[in-house]
Coordinates of N, CA and C in Angstrom, one line a residue:
X1 N 168.4 34.9 -134.5 CA 167.5 34.1 -133.6 C 166.9 33.0 -134.4
X2 N 166.4 33.3 -135.7 CA 165.7 32.3 -136.5 C 166.6 31.2 -136.9
X3 N 167.9 31.6 -137.2 CA 168.9 30.6 -137.5 C 169.2 29.6 -136.4
X4 N 169.2 30.1 -135.2 CA 169.5 29.3 -134.0 C 168.3 28.3 -133.8
X5 N 167.1 28.8 -133.9 CA 165.9 28.0 -133.8 C 165.9 26.9 -134.8
X6 N 166.3 27.2 -136.1 CA 166.3 26.2 -137.2 C 167.4 25.2 -136.9
X7 N 168.6 25.6 -136.4 CA 169.7 24.7 -136.1 C 169.2 23.8 -135.0
X8 N 168.5 24.3 -134.0 CA 168.1 23.4 -132.9 C 167.1 22.4 -133.4
X9 N 166.2 22.7 -134.2 CA 165.3 21.7 -134.8 C 166.0 20.6 -135.6
X10 N 167.0 21.1 -136.4 CA 167.7 20.1 -137.2 C 168.5 19.1 -136.3
X11 N 169.1 19.6 -135.2 CA 169.8 18.8 -134.3 C 168.8 17.8 -133.6
X12 N 167.7 18.2 -133.2 CA 166.7 17.4 -132.5 C 166.3 16.3 -133.5
X13 N 166.0 16.6 -134.7 CA 165.6 15.6 -135.7 C 166.7 14.6 -136.0
X14 N 167.9 15.1 -136.1 CA 169.0 14.2 -136.4 C 169.2 13.2 -135.2
X15 N 169.2 13.8 -134.0 CA 169.4 12.9 -132.8 C 168.3 11.9 -132.6
X16 N 167.1 12.3 -133.0 CA 166.0 11.3 -132.8 C 166.1 10.2 -133.9
X17 N 166.7 10.5 -135.0 CA 166.9 9.5 -136.1 C 168.0 8.5 -135.7
X18 N 169.0 9.0 -135.0 CA 170.1 8.2 -134.5 C 169.6 7.2 -133.5
X19 N 168.7 7.6 -132.6 CA 168.1 6.7 -131.6 C 167.2 5.7 -132.2
X20 N 166.5 6.1 -133.3 CA 165.6 5.1 -134.0 C 166.4 4.1 -134.8
X21 N 167.5 4.5 -135.4 CA 168.2 3.7 -136.3 C 169.2 2.7 -135.6
X22 N 169.6 3.0 -134.4 CA 170.6 2.2 -133.7 C 169.8 1.1 -132.9
X23 N 170.6 0.0 -132.7 CA 170.0 -1.2 -132.0 C 170.9 -1.5 -130.8
X24 N 170.3 -2.0 -129.8 CA 171.1 -2.4 -128.6 C 171.8 -3.8 -129.0
X25 N 173.1 -3.9 -128.7 CA 173.8 -5.1 -129.0 C 174.2 -5.8 -127.7
X26 N 173.9 -7.0 -127.6 CA 174.5 -7.8 -126.5 C 174.6 -9.3 -127.0
X27 N 175.6 -9.9 -126.4 CA 175.8 -11.3 -126.7 C 175.6 -12.1 -125.4
X28 N 174.6 -12.9 -125.4 CA 174.3 -13.7 -124.2 C 175.2 -14.9 -124.2
X29 N 175.6 -15.3 -123.0 CA 176.4 -16.5 -122.9 C 175.6 -17.4 -122.0
X30 N 175.7 -18.7 -122.2 CA 174.9 -19.6 -121.4 C 175.5 -19.6 -119.9
X31 N 174.6 -19.8 -119.0 CA 174.9 -19.8 -117.6 C 175.2 -21.2 -117.1
X32 N 176.4 -21.5 -116.7 CA 176.8 -22.8 -116.1 C 177.2 -22.6 -114.7
X33 N 176.3 -22.8 -113.8 CA 176.7 -22.6 -112.4 C 177.7 -23.6 -111.9
X34 N 178.6 -23.1 -111.1 CA 179.5 -24.1 -110.4 C 178.8 -24.7 -109.3
X35 N 179.2 -26.0 -109.0 CA 178.6 -26.6 -107.8 C 178.9 -25.9 -106.5
X36 N 178.0 -25.8 -105.6 CA 178.2 -25.2 -104.4 C 179.0 -26.1 -103.4
X37 N 179.8 -25.5 -102.5 CA 180.5 -26.3 -101.5 C 180.1 -25.8 -100.2
X38 N 180.2 -26.7 -99.2 CA 179.9 -26.3 -97.8 C 181.3 -26.5 -97.1
X39 N 181.7 -25.4 -96.4 CA 182.9 -25.5 -95.6 C 182.7 -25.1 -94.2
X40 N 183.2 -25.9 -93.3 CA 183.1 -25.7 -91.9 C 184.5 -25.2 -91.4
X41 N 184.5 -24.1 -90.7 CA 185.8 -23.5 -90.2 C 185.7 -23.4 -88.7
X42 N 186.8 -23.6 -88.0 CA 186.9 -23.4 -86.6 C 188.2 -22.7 -86.2
X43 N 188.1 -21.6 -85.5 CA 189.2 -20.8 -85.1 C 188.9 -19.9 -84.0
X44 N 189.9 -19.1 -83.5 CA 189.7 -18.3 -82.3 C 190.2 -16.9 -82.6
X45 N 189.4 -15.9 -82.1 CA 189.7 -14.5 -82.2 C 190.3 -14.0 -80.9
X46 N 191.5 -13.4 -80.9 CA 192.1 -12.9 -79.7 C 192.1 -11.3 -79.8
X47 N 191.4 -10.7 -78.9 CA 191.2 -9.3 -78.8 C 191.9 -8.7 -77.6
X48 N 192.6 -7.6 -77.8 CA 193.3 -6.9 -76.7 C 192.7 -5.5 -76.6
X49 N 191.9 -5.2 -75.6 CA 191.3 -4.0 -75.5 C 192.3 -2.8 -75.5
X50 N 192.0 -1.8 -76.3 CA 192.9 -0.7 -76.4 C 194.1 -0.9 -77.4
X51 N 194.3 -2.1 -77.8 CA 195.4 -2.4 -78.8 C 194.8 -2.9 -80.1
X52 N 194.0 -3.9 -80.1 CA 193.3 -4.4 -81.3 C 191.9 -4.1 -81.4
X53 N 191.3 -3.5 -80.4 CA 189.9 -2.9 -80.4 C 190.0 -1.6 -79.7
X54 N 189.6 -0.5 -80.5 CA 189.8 0.8 -80.1 C 188.5 1.6 -80.2
X55 N 188.1 2.3 -79.2 CA 186.8 3.1 -79.3 C 187.1 4.3 -80.2
X56 N 186.2 4.4 -81.2 CA 186.4 5.6 -82.1 C 185.6 6.8 -81.7
X57 N 184.3 6.5 -81.2 CA 183.5 7.6 -80.7 C 182.5 7.0 -79.8
X58 N 181.9 7.9 -78.9 CA 181.0 7.4 -77.9 C 180.0 8.6 -77.6
X59 N 178.8 8.3 -77.5 CA 177.8 9.3 -77.1 C 178.0 9.8 -75.7
X60 N 177.7 11.0 -75.5 CA 177.9 11.7 -74.2 C 176.6 11.6 -73.4
X61 N 176.4 10.4 -72.8 CA 175.2 10.1 -72.0 C 175.6 9.9 -70.6
X62 N 175.1 10.6 -69.6 CA 175.5 10.5 -68.2 C 174.7 9.5 -67.4
X63 N 173.5 9.2 -67.9 CA 172.6 8.3 -67.2 C 172.7 6.8 -67.5
X64 N 173.8 6.4 -68.2 CA 173.9 5.0 -68.5 C 174.7 4.3 -67.4
X65 N 174.0 3.3 -66.9 CA 174.6 2.5 -65.8 C 175.2 1.2 -66.3
X66 N 175.3 1.0 -67.6 CA 175.8 -0.3 -68.1 C 177.3 -0.3 -68.1
X67 N 177.9 -1.6 -68.0 CA 179.3 -1.7 -68.1 C 179.8 -1.4 -69.5
X68 N 179.0 -1.5 -70.5 CA 179.3 -1.2 -71.9 C 178.6 0.1 -72.2
X69 N 179.3 1.2 -72.5 CA 178.6 2.4 -72.8 C 177.7 2.4 -74.0
X70 N 176.5 2.9 -73.9 CA 175.6 3.0 -75.0 C 176.1 3.9 -76.1
X71 N 175.8 3.5 -77.4 CA 176.2 4.2 -78.6 C 177.7 4.4 -78.7
X72 N 178.4 3.3 -78.7 CA 179.9 3.4 -78.8 C 180.3 2.7 -80.1
X73 N 181.1 3.4 -80.9 CA 181.6 2.8 -82.1 C 183.1 2.3 -81.9
X74 N 183.3 1.0 -82.2 CA 184.6 0.4 -81.9 C 185.2 -0.1 -83.2
X75 N 186.5 0.1 -83.5 CA 187.2 -0.4 -84.6 C 188.0 -1.6 -84.1
X76 N 188.0 -2.7 -84.9 CA 188.7 -3.9 -84.4 C 189.7 -4.4 -85.5
X77 N 190.8 -4.9 -85.1 CA 191.8 -5.5 -85.9 C 192.4 -6.6 -85.1
X78 N 191.7 -7.7 -85.0 CA 192.2 -8.8 -84.1 C 192.8 -10.0 -84.8
X79 N 193.8 -10.6 -84.3 CA 194.3 -11.8 -84.9 C 193.4 -13.0 -84.8
X80 N 193.4 -13.9 -85.8 CA 192.7 -15.2 -85.8 C 193.8 -16.2 -85.6
X81 N 193.5 -17.1 -84.6 CA 194.5 -18.1 -84.3 C 193.8 -19.5 -84.3
X82 N 194.6 -20.5 -84.4 CA 194.1 -21.9 -84.5 C 193.7 -22.4 -83.1
X83 N 194.1 -21.8 -82.0 CA 193.7 -22.2 -80.7 C 193.5 -21.1 -79.8
X84 N 193.0 -21.4 -78.6 CA 192.8 -20.3 -77.6 C 194.1 -19.8 -76.9
X85 N 195.2 -20.5 -77.1 CA 196.4 -20.1 -76.5 C 197.0 -18.9 -77.2
X86 N 197.6 -18.0 -76.4 CA 198.1 -16.7 -77.0 C 199.3 -17.0 -78.0
X87 N 199.9 -18.2 -77.9 CA 201.1 -18.5 -78.8 C 200.7 -19.4 -79.9
X88 N 199.4 -19.7 -80.1 CA 198.9 -20.6 -81.2 C 199.1 -19.9 -82.6
X89 N 199.1 -20.6 -83.6 CA 199.5 -20.1 -85.0 C 198.4 -19.1 -85.4
X90 N 198.9 -17.9 -85.9 CA 198.0 -16.9 -86.5 C 197.7 -17.3 -87.9
X91 N 196.4 -17.4 -88.3 CA 196.0 -17.8 -89.6 C 195.3 -16.6 -90.4
X92 N 195.1 -15.5 -89.7 CA 194.5 -14.3 -90.4 C 194.1 -13.3 -89.4
X93 N 193.2 -12.4 -89.7 CA 192.8 -11.4 -88.8 C 191.3 -11.0 -89.1
X94 N 190.8 -10.3 -88.1 CA 189.4 -9.8 -88.2 C 189.5 -8.3 -88.2
X95 N 188.9 -7.7 -89.2 CA 188.9 -6.2 -89.2 C 187.5 -5.7 -89.4
X96 N 187.1 -4.6 -88.8 CA 185.8 -4.1 -89.0 C 185.4 -3.1 -87.9
X97 N 184.1 -2.9 -87.8 CA 183.5 -2.0 -86.9 C 182.4 -2.6 -86.1
X98 N 182.1 -2.2 -84.9 CA 181.1 -2.7 -84.1 C 180.4 -1.5 -83.4
X99 N 179.1 -1.5 -83.5 CA 178.3 -0.4 -82.8 C 177.6 -1.0 -81.6
X100 N 178.0 -0.6 -80.4 CA 177.4 -1.1 -79.2 C 176.2 -0.2 -79.0
X101 N 175.0 -0.8 -79.2 CA 173.8 0.1 -79.2 C 172.8 -0.3 -78.1
X102 N 173.1 -1.2 -77.2 CA 172.1 -1.6 -76.2 C 172.7 -1.6 -74.9
X103 N 171.8 -1.5 -73.9 CA 172.2 -1.5 -72.5 C 172.7 -2.9 -72.0
X104 N 172.4 -3.9 -72.8 CA 172.8 -5.3 -72.5 C 174.0 -5.7 -73.3
X105 N 174.8 -4.8 -73.8 CA 176.0 -5.1 -74.6 C 175.7 -5.7 -75.9
X106 N 174.5 -5.5 -76.5 CA 174.2 -6.0 -77.8 C 174.9 -5.0 -78.8
X107 N 175.3 -5.6 -80.0 CA 176.0 -4.8 -80.9 C 175.6 -5.2 -82.3
X108 N 175.8 -4.2 -83.3 CA 175.7 -4.5 -84.7 C 177.1 -4.4 -85.2
X109 N 177.4 -5.4 -86.0 CA 178.8 -5.5 -86.5 C 178.9 -5.7 -88.0
X110 N 179.9 -5.0 -88.6 CA 180.4 -5.3 -89.9 C 181.8 -5.7 -89.7
X111 N 182.1 -7.0 -89.9 CA 183.5 -7.4 -89.8 C 183.9 -8.4 -90.9
X112 N 185.1 -8.4 -91.2 CA 185.7 -9.2 -92.3 C 186.7 -10.1 -91.7
X113 N 186.5 -11.4 -91.9 CA 187.5 -12.4 -91.4 C 188.4 -12.8 -92.6
X114 N 189.6 -12.3 -92.5 CA 190.6 -12.5 -93.6 C 191.6 -13.6 -93.2
X115 N 191.9 -14.4 -94.2 CA 192.9 -15.5 -94.0 C 194.1 -15.2 -94.8
X116 N 195.3 -15.4 -94.2 CA 196.5 -15.1 -94.9 C 197.5 -16.3 -94.8
X117 N 197.0 -17.5 -94.5 CA 197.9 -18.7 -94.6 C 197.0 -19.9 -95.0
X118 N 197.7 -20.9 -95.5 CA 197.0 -22.2 -95.7 C 196.1 -22.2 -97.0
X119 N 195.2 -23.1 -97.0 CA 194.3 -23.3 -98.1 C 193.5 -22.1 -98.5
X120 N 193.1 -21.2 -97.5 CA 192.3 -20.1 -97.8 C 193.1 -18.8 -97.8
X121 N 194.4 -18.8 -98.1 CA 195.2 -17.6 -98.2 C 194.7 -16.6 -99.2
X122 N 194.5 -15.4 -98.7 CA 193.9 -14.3 -99.6 C 192.4 -14.3 -99.7
X123 N 191.7 -15.2 -99.0 CA 190.3 -15.2 -99.0 C 189.8 -14.6 -97.7
X124 N 188.5 -14.1 -97.8 CA 187.9 -13.6 -96.6 C 186.4 -13.8 -96.6
X125 N 185.8 -13.7 -95.4 CA 184.4 -13.8 -95.2 C 183.8 -12.6 -94.6
X126 N 182.7 -12.0 -95.1 CA 182.1 -10.8 -94.6 C 180.9 -11.1 -93.8
X127 N 180.9 -10.5 -92.6 CA 179.8 -10.7 -91.7 C 179.1 -9.3 -91.4
X128 N 177.8 -9.3 -91.5 CA 177.1 -8.1 -91.1 C 175.9 -8.6 -90.3
X129 N 175.9 -8.3 -89.0 CA 174.9 -8.9 -88.2 C 174.8 -8.3 -86.8
X130 N 173.8 -8.6 -86.1 CA 173.7 -8.2 -84.7 C 174.6 -9.2 -83.9
X131 N 175.1 -8.8 -82.8 CA 176.0 -9.6 -82.0 C 175.3 -10.6 -81.2
X132 N 174.5 -11.4 -81.7 CA 173.8 -12.5 -81.0 C 174.6 -13.7 -81.1
X133 N 174.2 -14.9 -80.6 CA 175.0 -16.1 -80.7 C 175.3 -16.5 -82.1
X134 N 174.6 -16.1 -83.1 CA 174.9 -16.5 -84.5 C 175.0 -15.2 -85.3
X135 N 176.0 -15.2 -86.1 CA 176.2 -14.0 -87.0 C 175.9 -14.5 -88.5
X136 N 175.5 -13.6 -89.3 CA 175.1 -13.9 -90.7 C 176.3 -13.6 -91.6
X137 N 176.7 -14.6 -92.3 CA 177.8 -14.4 -93.3 C 177.1 -14.0 -94.6
X138 N 177.5 -12.8 -95.1 CA 176.8 -12.2 -96.2 C 177.6 -12.1 -97.5
X139 N 178.8 -12.6 -97.5 CA 179.6 -12.6 -98.7 C 181.0 -13.0 -98.4
X140 N 181.8 -13.0 -99.4 CA 183.2 -13.4 -99.3 C 184.0 -13.0 -100.5
X141 N 185.3 -13.2 -100.4 CA 186.3 -13.0 -101.5 C 187.1 -14.2 -101.7
X142 N 187.8 -14.3 -102.8 CA 188.7 -15.4 -103.0 C 188.0 -16.7 -103.1
X143 N 188.4 -17.7 -102.4 CA 187.8 -19.0 -102.4 C 186.4 -19.0 -101.8
X144 N 186.0 -17.9 -101.1 CA 184.7 -17.8 -100.5 C 183.8 -16.9 -101.3
X145 N 184.0 -16.8 -102.6 CA 183.2 -16.0 -103.5 C 181.7 -16.3 -103.4
X146 N 180.9 -15.3 -103.2 CA 179.4 -15.4 -103.1 C 179.0 -16.3 -101.9
X147 N 179.7 -16.2 -100.8 CA 179.5 -17.0 -99.6 C 178.2 -16.5 -98.9
X148 N 177.6 -17.5 -98.2 CA 176.5 -17.2 -97.3 C 176.5 -18.3 -96.2
X149 N 176.1 -18.0 -95.1 CA 176.1 -19.0 -94.0 C 176.0 -18.3 -92.6
X150 N 176.4 -19.1 -91.6 CA 176.3 -18.6 -90.3 C 177.7 -18.8 -89.6
X151 N 177.9 -18.0 -88.6 CA 179.0 -18.1 -87.7 C 178.5 -18.1 -86.3
X152 N 178.7 -19.2 -85.6 CA 178.4 -19.3 -84.2 C 179.6 -19.0 -83.3
X153 N 179.4 -18.2 -82.3 CA 180.6 -17.9 -81.4 C 180.3 -18.3 -80.0
X154 N 181.4 -18.5 -79.3 CA 181.4 -18.9 -77.9 C 182.5 -18.1 -77.2
X155 N 182.2 -17.3 -76.2 CA 183.2 -16.6 -75.5 C 184.0 -17.6 -74.6
X156 N 185.3 -17.6 -74.8 CA 186.2 -18.4 -74.0 C 186.7 -17.7 -72.8
X157 N 187.1 -16.4 -73.0 CA 187.7 -15.6 -72.0 C 187.3 -14.1 -72.2
X158 N 186.7 -13.5 -71.2 CA 186.4 -12.1 -71.2 C 186.9 -11.4 -69.9
X159 N 187.8 -10.5 -70.0 CA 188.2 -9.8 -68.8 C 188.4 -8.3 -69.2
X160 N 189.0 -7.5 -68.4 CA 189.2 -6.1 -68.6 C 190.1 -5.8 -69.8
X161 N 191.0 -6.7 -70.1 CA 192.0 -6.4 -71.2 C 192.0 -7.3 -72.4
X162 N 191.4 -8.5 -72.2 CA 191.5 -9.6 -73.2 C 190.1 -10.2 -73.5
X163 N 189.9 -10.5 -74.7 CA 188.7 -11.3 -75.1 C 189.1 -12.4 -76.1
X164 N 188.8 -13.6 -75.8 CA 189.0 -14.7 -76.7 C 187.7 -15.4 -77.0
X165 N 187.4 -15.4 -78.3 CA 186.1 -15.9 -78.8 C 186.4 -17.1 -79.7
X166 N 185.7 -18.2 -79.5 CA 185.7 -19.3 -80.4 C 184.7 -19.2 -81.5
X167 N 185.1 -19.4 -82.8 CA 184.1 -19.3 -83.9 C 184.0 -20.6 -84.6
X168 N 182.7 -20.9 -85.0 CA 182.4 -22.1 -85.8 C 181.6 -21.6 -87.0
X169 N 182.2 -21.5 -88.2 CA 181.6 -21.1 -89.4 C 181.1 -22.2 -90.2
X170 N 179.9 -22.1 -90.7 CA 179.4 -23.0 -91.7 C 179.0 -22.1 -92.9
X171 N 179.7 -22.3 -94.1 CA 179.6 -21.4 -95.2 C 179.3 -22.2 -96.5
X172 N 178.4 -21.7 -97.2 CA 178.1 -22.3 -98.6 C 178.7 -21.3 -99.6
X173 N 179.5 -21.8 -100.5 CA 180.2 -20.9 -101.4 C 180.4 -21.7 -102.7
X174 N 181.0 -21.0 -103.7 CA 181.2 -21.6 -105.0 C 182.6 -21.6 -105.4

């Protein structure tokens, strides 16, 4: 027992000496910020209910008289197109989730607008916002690294099976 106690004290003293004798090493590099860019984007999202937007879960509430059920979680994977026509060029897709949380069809959304053609191929914009007329751009990848900005949307077509939304993004990035 005495030997174990003595060994413990020796280890404590040795370890405290190591902490005292060592120094933190870091090499600082100068910060050279890249100039920021402002990019305006215009495109259309084409959603097909039950195909590109699927209900994941829904609260079991019987007293809801809204056309959009309260507390519904929806997964989306919609194509982005250059125009409102169904045969216009596909330039990327929208993936994410939307929580329908209000009786007036308001929603909170986390969605990513990914681009797979043209100048922004491999880049994406992240949006996390309430579904009001303007969405907050909170980040990005690729050419939109450290992006911030807004996305304004305008519904072009909304019916039982299709939704076409026009988007106008203004993004500041590096």
